[in-house]
Amino acid sequence: MATPTPQTTPSGGLRERKKQRTHDALIRAALELFTDQGYEATTIDEIAEAVDVSQRTYFRYFANKEEVVFAVQEMVEARFVAELRGRPASEAPLTALRQAVLGAWDDIGGAIASVVPVELHMRACQMIESTPALVAAHLRRSSDLEEEVSRLIAGREGLDVDTDPRPRVLVAAFGGVMRVASKVWGEGQDCSVTAIRELTRSYLDHIRPAFDDDWRTGQAGRSTGDVNSGRELSTPDKERVRNG
Amino acid sequence: MATPTPQTTPSGGLRERKKQRTHDALIRAALELFTDQGYEATTIDEIAEAVDVSQRTYFRYFANKEEVVFAVQEMVEARFVAELRGRPASEAPLTALRQAVLGAWDDIGGAIASVVPVELHMRACQMIESTPALVAAHLRRSSDLEEEVSRLIAGREGLDVDTDPRPRVLVAAFGGVMRVASKVWGEGQDCSVTAIRELTRSYLDHIRPAFDDDWRTGQAGRSTGDVNSGRELSTPDKERVRNG
DNA sequence: TTGTCAACTGTCAGTGGCTGACATTAATCT
DNA sequence: AGATTAATGTCAGCCACTGACAGTTGACAA
């Protein structure tokens, strides 16, 4: 009689599963309502009612009205950071970022779909772009993530993020490219995960030449303090494939 | 006896002056209270009470709680844009931006002080950095301004901002530097206008080598300032994106 | 000066985001 | 089954923000 032998589920107990269901249902209902009738025009009472819970319960799952909008993004970001931490130290910084983001999209695609239809997620992206309050929240989130990633990259390369501007410059450029990519994706027709992978890949190729040097050995660049290796940022379309 | 000859004031009628006084008083009171007891901990009722107006009146001057925080920034930004529009077309883009921002600080210094003590404005900057809601608003405002400036720069150079990435990249870099500069200024001791001018000047020097080329002719070094001679720049040694 | 008009302001009532406190229900453990 | 603990509902209340209406006060003309 030791344990009741919980052959119950792969994902914890019943309580756990119920929570997950409510959580996901809230996201779905919220995105549906937001994209349907607009963010401001939708009240939290409506969302709660659609899932048949109380307003108070909504606020036990999400700290505020915005948070539910970014729940899916958060999954992707978490996956990306995990992926990045797993990249071998031998990779150049931009390569690691690139592989991490592509890898994240690989095994997250299904995970997204299990929560919301990908098409709904895409409509949500468009809505964010056209809602000032959400744009602000999105920029702040991006800024926070970039800070985290900058420190991660600096750590990999053994640099001090407060002294050497290159990690932040690289990550800022990378973040900018990613934001444009997801914006273009949101505006386009093809909402497949493959589409964003390809978009990401081709956009990142544009900045590769500017960051292709090795910060540790000083190949094709300088290694300390002096600003900055972003010298080639302004190049629109150069070939110069010194691909590593 | 046509008009009673109102030698009254330089700045319009009495009504106008009264409005201005209330406006400025609200800013002062708000910043004072915010920096004192924190942004979230301060209610609009308190601000209104401090100026002896109704809450409703506050909302007739400012659309929301955030707006009053950025009122001074808005003055500076407006001045900057005006200054930028006035720069001669012969200047290289980065030079124009640089001169515009330095010029803006010149004749705005007094204007700021007439509304709030510069020291109070500096404390406000620090508060913004440490209040998530205000960071978000600040980033969104910056993003909007950068979009406007990008189009302005593209117009000067006869480029299409949606085709050629260089205006946006330049402005993004410029904006990033400016944000860091004002952050460092806010953290430092010297709250003088001279201090931020010097900070701005030295920080901008860091990115000058990357953007010192002439987008129209493809020649290096077009600026008016004493640019360290024709530094090899990033312009593609290949074809240009632009047309005309 | 006086009266009219328009602008500015205050009051009031109401909506919606968000939180703390407490009771209730439902899953887990023994 | 009963005790424990987590999730939820209910309720009261604060605060940001808005529309409507009425009162006040400068501007301007007669």
Coordinates of C-alpha atoms (C1' of nucleotides) in Angstrom, one line a residue:
Chain A
M1 CA 0.0 0.0 0.0
A2 CA 2.9 2.3 -0.3
T3 CA 1.7 4.6 -3.0
P4 CA -1.7 4.7 -4.6
T5 CA 0.3 4.0 -7.7
P6 CA -0.4 7.2 -9.6
Q7 CA -0.4 5.8 -13.1
T8 CA -2.5 8.9 -13.3
T9 CA -0.7 11.1 -15.8
P10 CA 2.6 12.0 -17.3
S11 CA 2.1 15.6 -16.1
G12 CA 1.8 15.4 -12.4
G13 CA -1.5 15.0 -10.5
L14 CA -5.0 15.9 -11.4
R15 CA -4.7 19.3 -9.7
E16 CA -1.7 20.1 -11.8
R17 CA -3.5 19.2 -15.0
K18 CA -6.5 21.2 -14.1
K19 CA -4.3 24.2 -13.5
Q20 CA -2.6 23.8 -16.9
R21 CA -6.0 23.5 -18.6
T22 CA -7.3 26.7 -17.0
H23 CA -4.1 28.5 -17.8
D24 CA -4.2 27.5 -21.5
A25 CA -7.9 28.1 -21.7
L26 CA -7.4 31.6 -20.4
I27 CA -4.8 32.3 -23.0
R28 CA -6.9 31.0 -25.8
A29 CA -10.0 32.9 -24.8
A30 CA -8.1 36.1 -24.2
L31 CA -6.3 36.0 -27.6
E32 CA -9.5 35.1 -29.3
L33 CA -11.4 38.0 -27.7
F34 CA -8.5 40.5 -28.1
T35 CA -8.0 39.8 -31.8
D36 CA -11.7 39.8 -32.3
Q37 CA -12.9 43.0 -30.7
G38 CA -9.6 44.7 -29.8
Y39 CA -7.4 44.7 -26.7
E40 CA -8.9 47.8 -25.0
A41 CA -12.4 46.9 -25.8
T42 CA -12.1 43.6 -24.1
T43 CA -12.6 43.4 -20.3
I44 CA -11.1 40.8 -18.1
D45 CA -14.5 39.9 -16.9
E46 CA -15.3 38.8 -20.4
I47 CA -12.2 36.6 -20.5
A48 CA -13.0 35.0 -17.2
E49 CA -16.6 34.4 -18.1
A50 CA -15.5 32.7 -21.4
V51 CA -13.5 30.3 -19.4
D52 CA -16.1 30.2 -16.6
V53 CA -13.9 31.3 -13.8
S54 CA -14.0 34.3 -11.6
Q55 CA -12.1 37.5 -12.4
R56 CA -10.1 36.9 -9.3
T57 CA -8.9 33.6 -10.7
Y58 CA -7.6 35.3 -13.8
F59 CA -5.4 37.5 -11.7
R60 CA -4.1 34.4 -9.9
Y61 CA -2.8 33.2 -13.2
F62 CA -1.6 36.5 -14.8
A63 CA -0.4 39.5 -12.9
N64 CA -2.2 41.9 -15.2
K65 CA -4.1 42.4 -18.4
E66 CA -0.9 42.5 -20.6
E67 CA 0.7 39.3 -19.3
V68 CA -1.7 36.9 -20.9
V69 CA -0.8 38.4 -24.3
F70 CA 2.9 37.6 -23.9
A71 CA 2.4 34.1 -22.4
V72 CA 3.3 32.4 -25.7
Q73 CA 6.3 34.7 -26.4
E74 CA 7.5 33.8 -22.9
M75 CA 7.6 30.1 -23.8
V76 CA 9.6 30.8 -26.9
E77 CA 12.0 33.1 -25.1
A78 CA 12.6 30.6 -22.3
R79 CA 13.3 27.9 -24.8
F80 CA 15.7 30.2 -26.6
V81 CA 17.7 31.1 -23.5
A82 CA 17.9 27.4 -22.6
E83 CA 19.1 26.6 -26.0
L84 CA 21.7 29.3 -25.9
R85 CA 23.1 28.1 -22.6
G86 CA 23.5 24.7 -24.3
R87 CA 25.6 26.0 -27.2
P88 CA 29.3 25.0 -27.2
A89 CA 31.7 27.7 -26.1
S90 CA 33.6 27.2 -29.3
E91 CA 31.0 28.8 -31.4
A92 CA 31.3 32.5 -32.3
P93 CA 28.7 34.6 -30.4
L94 CA 26.5 35.3 -33.4
T95 CA 26.6 31.7 -34.5
A96 CA 25.5 30.6 -31.0
L97 CA 22.6 33.1 -31.1
R98 CA 21.6 32.0 -34.5
Q99 CA 21.7 28.3 -33.7
A100 CA 19.8 28.9 -30.5
V101 CA 17.0 30.8 -32.1
L102 CA 16.6 28.3 -34.9
G103 CA 16.8 25.4 -32.4
A104 CA 14.2 27.1 -30.2
W105 CA 11.8 27.3 -33.1
D106 CA 12.4 23.7 -33.9
D107 CA 11.1 22.1 -30.8
I108 CA 8.8 24.8 -29.7
G109 CA 6.6 24.7 -32.7
G110 CA 4.5 21.9 -31.4
A111 CA 4.5 23.3 -27.9
I112 CA 2.9 26.5 -29.2
A113 CA 0.3 24.6 -31.2
S114 CA -0.7 22.6 -28.1
V115 CA -1.7 25.9 -26.4
V116 CA -3.0 28.0 -29.2
P117 CA -3.4 27.6 -32.9
V118 CA -0.4 29.1 -34.6
E119 CA -2.7 31.2 -36.7
L120 CA -4.1 32.8 -33.6
H121 CA -0.7 33.5 -32.3
M122 CA 0.1 35.3 -35.5
R123 CA -3.0 37.4 -35.2
A124 CA -1.9 38.2 -31.7
C125 CA 1.5 39.4 -33.0
Q126 CA -0.3 41.8 -35.3
M127 CA -2.5 43.1 -32.6
I128 CA 0.5 43.8 -30.4
E129 CA 2.1 46.0 -33.1
S130 CA -1.1 48.0 -33.4
T131 CA -1.8 48.6 -29.7
P132 CA 0.4 51.3 -28.1
A133 CA 0.1 49.8 -24.6
L134 CA 1.2 46.4 -25.9
V135 CA 4.0 47.9 -28.0
A136 CA 5.4 49.5 -24.9
A137 CA 5.2 46.3 -22.9
H138 CA 6.8 44.4 -25.8
L139 CA 9.7 46.8 -26.0
R140 CA 10.3 46.6 -22.3
R141 CA 10.3 42.8 -22.4
S142 CA 12.7 42.8 -25.3
S143 CA 14.9 45.1 -23.4
D144 CA 15.0 42.9 -20.4
L145 CA 15.7 39.8 -22.5
E146 CA 18.5 41.5 -24.3
E147 CA 20.1 42.4 -21.0
E148 CA 20.0 38.8 -19.9
V149 CA 21.4 37.6 -23.2
S150 CA 24.1 40.2 -23.2
R151 CA 25.3 39.0 -19.9
L152 CA 25.2 35.4 -21.1
I153 CA 27.2 36.2 -24.2
A154 CA 29.7 38.2 -22.2
G155 CA 30.1 35.3 -19.9
R156 CA 30.8 32.9 -22.7
E157 CA 33.5 35.2 -24.0
G158 CA 34.9 36.1 -20.6
L159 CA 34.1 39.7 -21.0
D160 CA 32.7 42.3 -18.6
V161 CA 29.4 43.6 -20.0
D162 CA 29.9 46.9 -18.3
T163 CA 33.3 47.6 -19.8
D164 CA 33.2 46.1 -23.2
P165 CA 30.3 47.4 -25.3
R166 CA 30.5 44.6 -27.9
P167 CA 28.2 42.1 -26.3
R168 CA 25.5 44.7 -25.9
V169 CA 26.0 46.0 -29.4
L170 CA 25.8 42.5 -30.9
V171 CA 22.7 41.6 -28.9
A172 CA 21.1 44.9 -29.7
A173 CA 21.6 44.3 -33.4
F174 CA 20.5 40.7 -33.1
G175 CA 17.4 41.8 -31.2
G176 CA 16.6 44.4 -33.7
V177 CA 16.8 41.9 -36.5
M178 CA 14.6 39.4 -34.6
R179 CA 12.0 42.0 -34.0
V180 CA 11.8 43.0 -37.6
A181 CA 11.7 39.3 -38.6
S182 CA 8.7 38.5 -36.3
K183 CA 7.0 41.7 -37.5
V184 CA 7.3 40.8 -41.1
W185 CA 6.2 37.3 -40.3
G186 CA 3.1 38.6 -38.6
E187 CA 2.3 40.7 -41.6
G188 CA 2.8 37.9 -44.1
Q189 CA 0.6 35.2 -45.2
D190 CA 2.7 32.1 -44.4
C191 CA 2.1 31.5 -40.7
S192 CA 4.1 28.3 -40.6
V193 CA 7.0 27.8 -38.2
T194 CA 9.1 27.0 -41.3
A195 CA 8.4 30.4 -42.6
I196 CA 9.8 32.2 -39.5
R197 CA 12.8 29.9 -39.4
E198 CA 13.7 30.9 -43.0
L199 CA 13.0 34.5 -42.4
T200 CA 15.2 34.5 -39.3
R201 CA 18.0 32.7 -41.2
S202 CA 18.1 35.1 -44.1
Y203 CA 17.8 38.2 -42.0
L204 CA 20.6 37.1 -39.7
D205 CA 22.8 36.6 -42.7
H206 CA 22.7 40.3 -43.2
I207 CA 24.5 41.1 -40.0
R208 CA 26.9 38.2 -40.0
P209 CA 29.7 40.0 -41.8
A210 CA 29.7 42.7 -39.1
F211 CA 30.2 40.3 -36.2
D212 CA 32.1 37.5 -37.6
D213 CA 35.4 38.1 -35.8
D214 CA 36.7 36.2 -32.8
W215 CA 36.6 38.4 -29.7
R216 CA 38.9 36.1 -27.8
T217 CA 41.8 35.7 -30.1
G218 CA 41.4 39.1 -31.7
Q219 CA 41.2 37.8 -35.2
A220 CA 39.8 40.3 -37.6
G221 CA 39.2 42.8 -34.8
R222 CA 40.3 44.1 -31.5
S223 CA 39.5 42.4 -28.2
T224 CA 39.4 45.0 -25.5
G225 CA 37.6 48.1 -24.4
D226 CA 37.8 50.2 -27.5
V227 CA 34.6 50.9 -29.2
N228 CA 33.4 49.3 -31.3
S229 CA 33.3 46.4 -33.7
G230 CA 29.9 47.6 -34.9
R231 CA 31.8 49.5 -37.5
E232 CA 30.2 47.6 -40.3
L233 CA 26.7 48.0 -39.1
S234 CA 25.7 50.4 -41.8
T235 CA 26.5 48.1 -44.6
P236 CA 23.3 47.3 -46.4
D237 CA 24.2 44.5 -48.6
K238 CA 27.7 43.5 -48.8
E239 CA 28.7 40.0 -49.8
R240 CA 32.0 39.6 -48.1
V241 CA 31.4 36.0 -47.0
R242 CA 34.1 35.1 -44.7
N243 CA 31.9 32.4 -43.4
G244 CA 33.5 30.5 -40.6
Chain B
M1 CA -9.7 103.5 -28.7
A2 CA -9.6 100.4 -30.6
T3 CA -7.9 98.1 -28.2
P4 CA -7.2 98.8 -24.5
T5 CA -3.6 98.1 -25.5
P6 CA -2.9 95.1 -23.2
Q7 CA 0.7 95.8 -22.4
T8 CA -0.2 92.9 -20.2
T9 CA 2.2 90.2 -21.2
P10 CA 4.6 88.9 -23.8
S11 CA 2.8 85.5 -23.7
G12 CA -0.7 86.0 -24.8
G13 CA -3.7 86.9 -22.6
L14 CA -4.2 86.2 -19.0
R15 CA -6.1 83.1 -19.7
E16 CA -3.1 81.7 -21.6
R17 CA -0.8 82.6 -18.7
K18 CA -3.0 81.0 -16.2
K19 CA -3.1 77.8 -18.2
Q20 CA 0.7 77.8 -18.5
R21 CA 1.1 78.3 -14.8
T22 CA -1.3 75.4 -13.9
H23 CA 0.5 73.2 -16.5
D24 CA 3.9 73.9 -15.1
A25 CA 2.7 73.6 -11.5
L26 CA 1.3 70.2 -12.2
I27 CA 4.6 69.0 -13.6
R28 CA 6.5 70.4 -10.7
A29 CA 4.2 68.9 -8.1
A30 CA 4.0 65.6 -9.9
L31 CA 7.8 65.2 -10.2
E32 CA 8.3 66.3 -6.6
L33 CA 5.8 63.8 -5.3
F34 CA 6.9 61.0 -7.6
T35 CA 10.6 61.3 -6.8
D36 CA 9.8 61.7 -3.2
Q37 CA 7.5 58.8 -2.4
G38 CA 7.6 56.8 -5.7
Y39 CA 5.6 56.8 -8.8
E40 CA 3.1 54.0 -7.9
A41 CA 2.7 55.3 -4.4
T42 CA 1.6 58.7 -5.6
T43 CA -2.1 59.2 -6.6
I44 CA -3.3 61.8 -9.0
D45 CA -5.5 63.1 -6.3
E46 CA -2.4 64.1 -4.4
I47 CA -0.9 65.9 -7.4
A48 CA -4.1 67.7 -8.0
E49 CA -4.5 68.6 -4.4
A50 CA -0.9 70.0 -4.2
V51 CA -1.8 72.4 -7.1
D52 CA -5.2 73.0 -5.7
V53 CA -7.2 71.8 -8.7
S54 CA -9.6 68.9 -9.2
Q55 CA -8.5 65.5 -10.4
R56 CA -10.6 66.1 -13.5
T57 CA -8.5 69.2 -14.3
Y58 CA -5.3 67.1 -14.2
F59 CA -6.7 64.9 -16.9
R60 CA -7.5 67.9 -19.0
Y61 CA -3.8 68.8 -19.1
F62 CA -2.3 65.3 -19.3
A63 CA -3.9 62.3 -20.9
N64 CA -2.8 59.9 -18.2
K65 CA -0.5 59.4 -15.3
E66 CA 2.6 58.8 -17.3
E67 CA 2.4 61.8 -19.5
V68 CA 3.3 64.4 -16.9
V69 CA 6.6 62.5 -16.3
F70 CA 7.7 63.0 -19.9
A71 CA 6.6 66.6 -20.3
V72 CA 10.1 67.9 -20.0
Q73 CA 11.6 65.3 -22.3
E74 CA 8.9 66.2 -24.8
M75 CA 10.2 69.8 -24.9
V76 CA 13.7 68.7 -25.5
E77 CA 12.7 66.3 -28.2
A78 CA 10.6 68.9 -30.0
R79 CA 13.5 71.3 -29.9
F80 CA 15.8 68.6 -31.2
V81 CA 13.6 67.8 -34.2
A82 CA 13.2 71.4 -35.1
E83 CA 17.0 71.8 -34.9
L84 CA 17.5 68.8 -37.1
R85 CA 15.2 70.1 -39.8
G86 CA 17.2 73.3 -39.8
R87 CA 20.6 71.6 -40.5
P88 CA 22.0 72.2 -43.9
A89 CA 21.6 69.3 -46.4
S90 CA 25.4 69.4 -47.0
E91 CA 26.1 67.8 -43.6
A92 CA 26.6 64.1 -43.3
P93 CA 23.7 62.5 -41.4
L94 CA 25.5 61.7 -38.2
T95 CA 26.9 65.2 -38.1
A96 CA 23.5 66.7 -38.5
L97 CA 22.2 64.6 -35.7
R98 CA 25.1 65.5 -33.5
Q99 CA 24.8 69.2 -34.2
A100 CA 21.0 69.1 -33.7
V101 CA 21.2 67.5 -30.3
L102 CA 24.0 69.8 -29.1
G103 CA 22.1 72.7 -30.4
A104 CA 18.9 71.6 -28.7
W105 CA 20.6 71.4 -25.3
D106 CA 22.0 74.9 -25.9
D107 CA 18.8 76.8 -26.1
I108 CA 16.6 74.5 -24.1
G109 CA 18.6 74.6 -20.9
G110 CA 17.0 77.7 -19.7
A111 CA 13.6 76.6 -20.9
I112 CA 13.8 73.5 -18.7
A113 CA 14.9 75.5 -15.7
S114 CA 11.9 77.8 -16.1
V115 CA 9.6 74.9 -15.6
V116 CA 11.4 72.7 -13.2
P117 CA 14.8 72.8 -11.4
V118 CA 17.3 70.9 -13.5
E119 CA 18.1 68.9 -10.4
L120 CA 14.5 67.8 -10.1
H121 CA 14.5 66.8 -13.8
M122 CA 17.6 64.6 -13.2
R123 CA 15.9 62.9 -10.2
A124 CA 13.0 62.2 -12.5
C125 CA 15.3 60.5 -15.0
Q126 CA 16.5 58.2 -12.3
M127 CA 13.0 57.4 -11.3
I128 CA 12.0 56.5 -14.8
E129 CA 14.9 54.0 -15.0
S130 CA 13.7 52.3 -11.9
T131 CA 10.0 52.1 -12.6
P132 CA 9.0 49.3 -15.0
A133 CA 5.9 51.1 -16.2
L134 CA 7.9 54.2 -17.0
V135 CA 10.7 52.3 -18.7
A136 CA 8.1 50.8 -21.0
A137 CA 6.6 54.2 -21.8
H138 CA 10.1 55.6 -22.3
L139 CA 11.1 52.9 -24.7
R140 CA 7.9 53.3 -26.7
R141 CA 8.4 57.1 -26.9
S142 CA 12.0 56.6 -28.0
S143 CA 10.9 54.1 -30.6
D144 CA 8.4 56.6 -32.0
L145 CA 10.9 59.4 -32.1
E146 CA 13.4 57.2 -33.8
E147 CA 10.9 56.4 -36.5
E148 CA 10.3 60.1 -37.1
V149 CA 14.0 60.9 -37.2
S150 CA 14.7 58.0 -39.5
R151 CA 12.3 59.3 -42.1
L152 CA 13.7 62.8 -41.7
I153 CA 17.2 61.5 -42.3
A154 CA 16.1 59.4 -45.2
G155 CA 14.4 62.4 -46.7
R156 CA 17.6 64.5 -46.4
E157 CA 19.5 61.8 -48.3
G158 CA 16.9 61.0 -50.8
L159 CA 16.5 57.4 -49.6
D160 CA 13.5 55.2 -49.1
V161 CA 13.4 54.2 -45.4
D162 CA 11.6 51.0 -46.2
T163 CA 14.2 49.8 -48.7
D164 CA 17.5 51.1 -47.4
P165 CA 18.2 50.0 -43.9
R166 CA 20.9 52.5 -43.3
P167 CA 18.8 55.4 -42.0
R168 CA 17.2 53.2 -39.4
V169 CA 20.4 51.6 -38.4
L170 CA 22.1 54.9 -38.0
V171 CA 19.3 56.3 -36.0
A172 CA 19.0 53.2 -33.9
A173 CA 22.7 53.4 -33.0
F174 CA 22.3 57.1 -32.3
G175 CA 19.3 56.6 -30.2
G176 CA 21.0 53.9 -28.2
V177 CA 24.0 56.1 -27.5
M178 CA 21.7 59.0 -26.5
R179 CA 19.8 56.7 -24.1
V180 CA 23.0 55.5 -22.5
A181 CA 24.3 59.1 -22.2
S182 CA 21.2 60.4 -20.5
K183 CA 21.2 57.3 -18.2
V184 CA 24.8 57.9 -17.2
W185 CA 24.0 61.6 -16.7
G186 CA 21.1 60.7 -14.5
E187 CA 23.4 58.5 -12.3
G188 CA 26.2 61.0 -12.1
Q189 CA 26.7 64.0 -9.8
D190 CA 27.0 66.8 -12.3
C191 CA 23.5 67.7 -13.2
S192 CA 24.5 70.7 -15.3
V193 CA 23.5 71.1 -18.9
T194 CA 27.2 71.4 -19.8
A195 CA 27.7 67.9 -18.4
I196 CA 25.2 66.3 -20.7
R197 CA 26.5 68.2 -23.7
E198 CA 30.0 66.9 -23.0
L199 CA 28.8 63.4 -22.4
T200 CA 26.8 63.5 -25.6
R201 CA 29.7 64.8 -27.5
S202 CA 32.2 62.2 -26.3
Y203 CA 29.8 59.3 -26.7
L204 CA 28.9 60.2 -30.2
D205 CA 32.6 60.3 -31.1
H206 CA 32.6 56.5 -30.5
I207 CA 30.2 55.8 -33.4
R208 CA 31.4 58.5 -35.7
P209 CA 33.9 56.3 -37.6
A210 CA 31.1 53.8 -38.4
F211 CA 28.9 56.3 -40.1
D212 CA 31.0 59.0 -41.5
D213 CA 30.5 58.2 -45.1
D214 CA 28.5 60.0 -47.7
W215 CA 25.5 58.0 -48.7
R216 CA 24.9 60.0 -51.8
T217 CA 28.2 60.0 -53.5
G218 CA 29.9 57.1 -51.7
Q219 CA 32.7 59.4 -50.6
A220 CA 34.1 59.2 -47.2
G221 CA 34.0 62.1 -44.8
R222 CA 31.6 64.9 -45.7
S223 CA 31.1 66.3 -42.3
T224 CA 31.8 69.8 -41.2
G225 CA 33.4 69.0 -38.0
D226 CA 37.0 68.0 -37.8
V227 CA 36.6 64.5 -38.7
N228 CA 39.6 62.4 -38.4
S229 CA 40.4 62.0 -42.0
G230 CA 38.8 59.6 -44.4
R231 CA 38.4 56.7 -42.2
E232 CA 37.7 53.5 -44.1
L233 CA 34.1 53.1 -43.6
S234 CA 31.5 50.6 -43.9
T235 CA 29.9 51.5 -47.1
P236 CA 29.8 48.6 -49.3
D237 CA 32.6 48.4 -51.7
K238 CA 30.0 47.1 -54.0
E239 CA 26.8 48.4 -55.4
R240 CA 24.6 50.7 -53.4
V241 CA 21.0 50.1 -52.7
R242 CA 19.9 53.6 -53.4
N243 CA 18.7 55.0 -56.5
G244 CA 19.0 58.6 -57.4
Chain C
dT1 C1' -19.9 99.2 -18.3
dT2 C1' -22.4 95.6 -19.6
dG3 C1' -23.9 91.5 -21.8
dT4 C1' -22.7 87.6 -24.7
dC5 C1' -19.7 84.0 -25.9
dA6 C1' -16.3 80.7 -25.3
dA7 C1' -13.0 78.6 -22.5
dC8 C1' -11.7 76.6 -18.2
dT9 C1' -13.0 74.2 -14.1
dG10 C1' -15.5 71.5 -10.5
dT11 C1' -18.8 67.9 -9.3
dC12 C1' -20.7 63.6 -9.9
dA13 C1' -21.6 59.1 -11.4
dG14 C1' -19.8 55.2 -13.4
dT15 C1' -16.4 51.6 -15.7
dG16 C1' -12.6 48.7 -15.5
dG17 C1' -8.0 47.1 -13.7
dC18 C1' -6.2 45.3 -9.7
dT19 C1' -5.7 43.7 -4.5
dG20 C1' -6.5 41.9 0.3
dA21 C1' -9.3 39.2 3.3
dC22 C1' -12.0 35.4 4.2
dA23 C1' -14.9 31.6 3.4
dT24 C1' -15.6 27.5 0.4
dT25 C1' -14.6 23.7 -2.5
dA26 C1' -11.8 20.1 -4.1
dA27 C1' -7.4 17.3 -4.5
dT28 C1' -3.8 15.1 -1.8
dC29 C1' -1.8 12.6 2.1
dT30 C1' -2.1 9.6 6.2
Chain D
dA1 C1' -12.5 8.6 6.2
dG2 C1' -10.5 12.6 8.2
dA3 C1' -6.9 16.0 8.2
dT4 C1' -4.1 18.9 5.3
dT5 C1' -3.3 22.0 1.7
dA6 C1' -4.0 24.2 -2.7
dA7 C1' -7.3 26.4 -5.9
dT8 C1' -11.3 29.1 -6.3
dG9 C1' -15.3 32.3 -5.4
dT10 C1' -17.2 36.3 -3.1
dC11 C1' -17.0 40.7 -1.4
dA12 C1' -15.3 45.2 -0.4
dG13 C1' -12.4 48.7 -1.8
dC14 C1' -8.6 51.7 -4.1
dC15 C1' -7.2 54.0 -8.1
dA16 C1' -6.8 55.4 -13.1
dC17 C1' -9.7 57.3 -16.3
dT18 C1' -14.1 59.2 -18.8
dG19 C1' -18.6 61.4 -20.0
dA20 C1' -22.1 64.7 -18.8
dC21 C1' -23.6 68.7 -16.9
dA22 C1' -23.3 72.9 -14.4
dG23 C1' -20.8 76.9 -12.6
dT24 C1' -17.1 80.3 -13.1
dT25 C1' -14.2 83.4 -15.4
dG26 C1' -11.5 85.7 -19.0
dA27 C1' -12.3 87.8 -23.9
dC28 C1' -14.6 90.8 -26.7
dA29 C1' -18.1 93.8 -28.7
dA30 C1' -21.8 96.9 -28.2

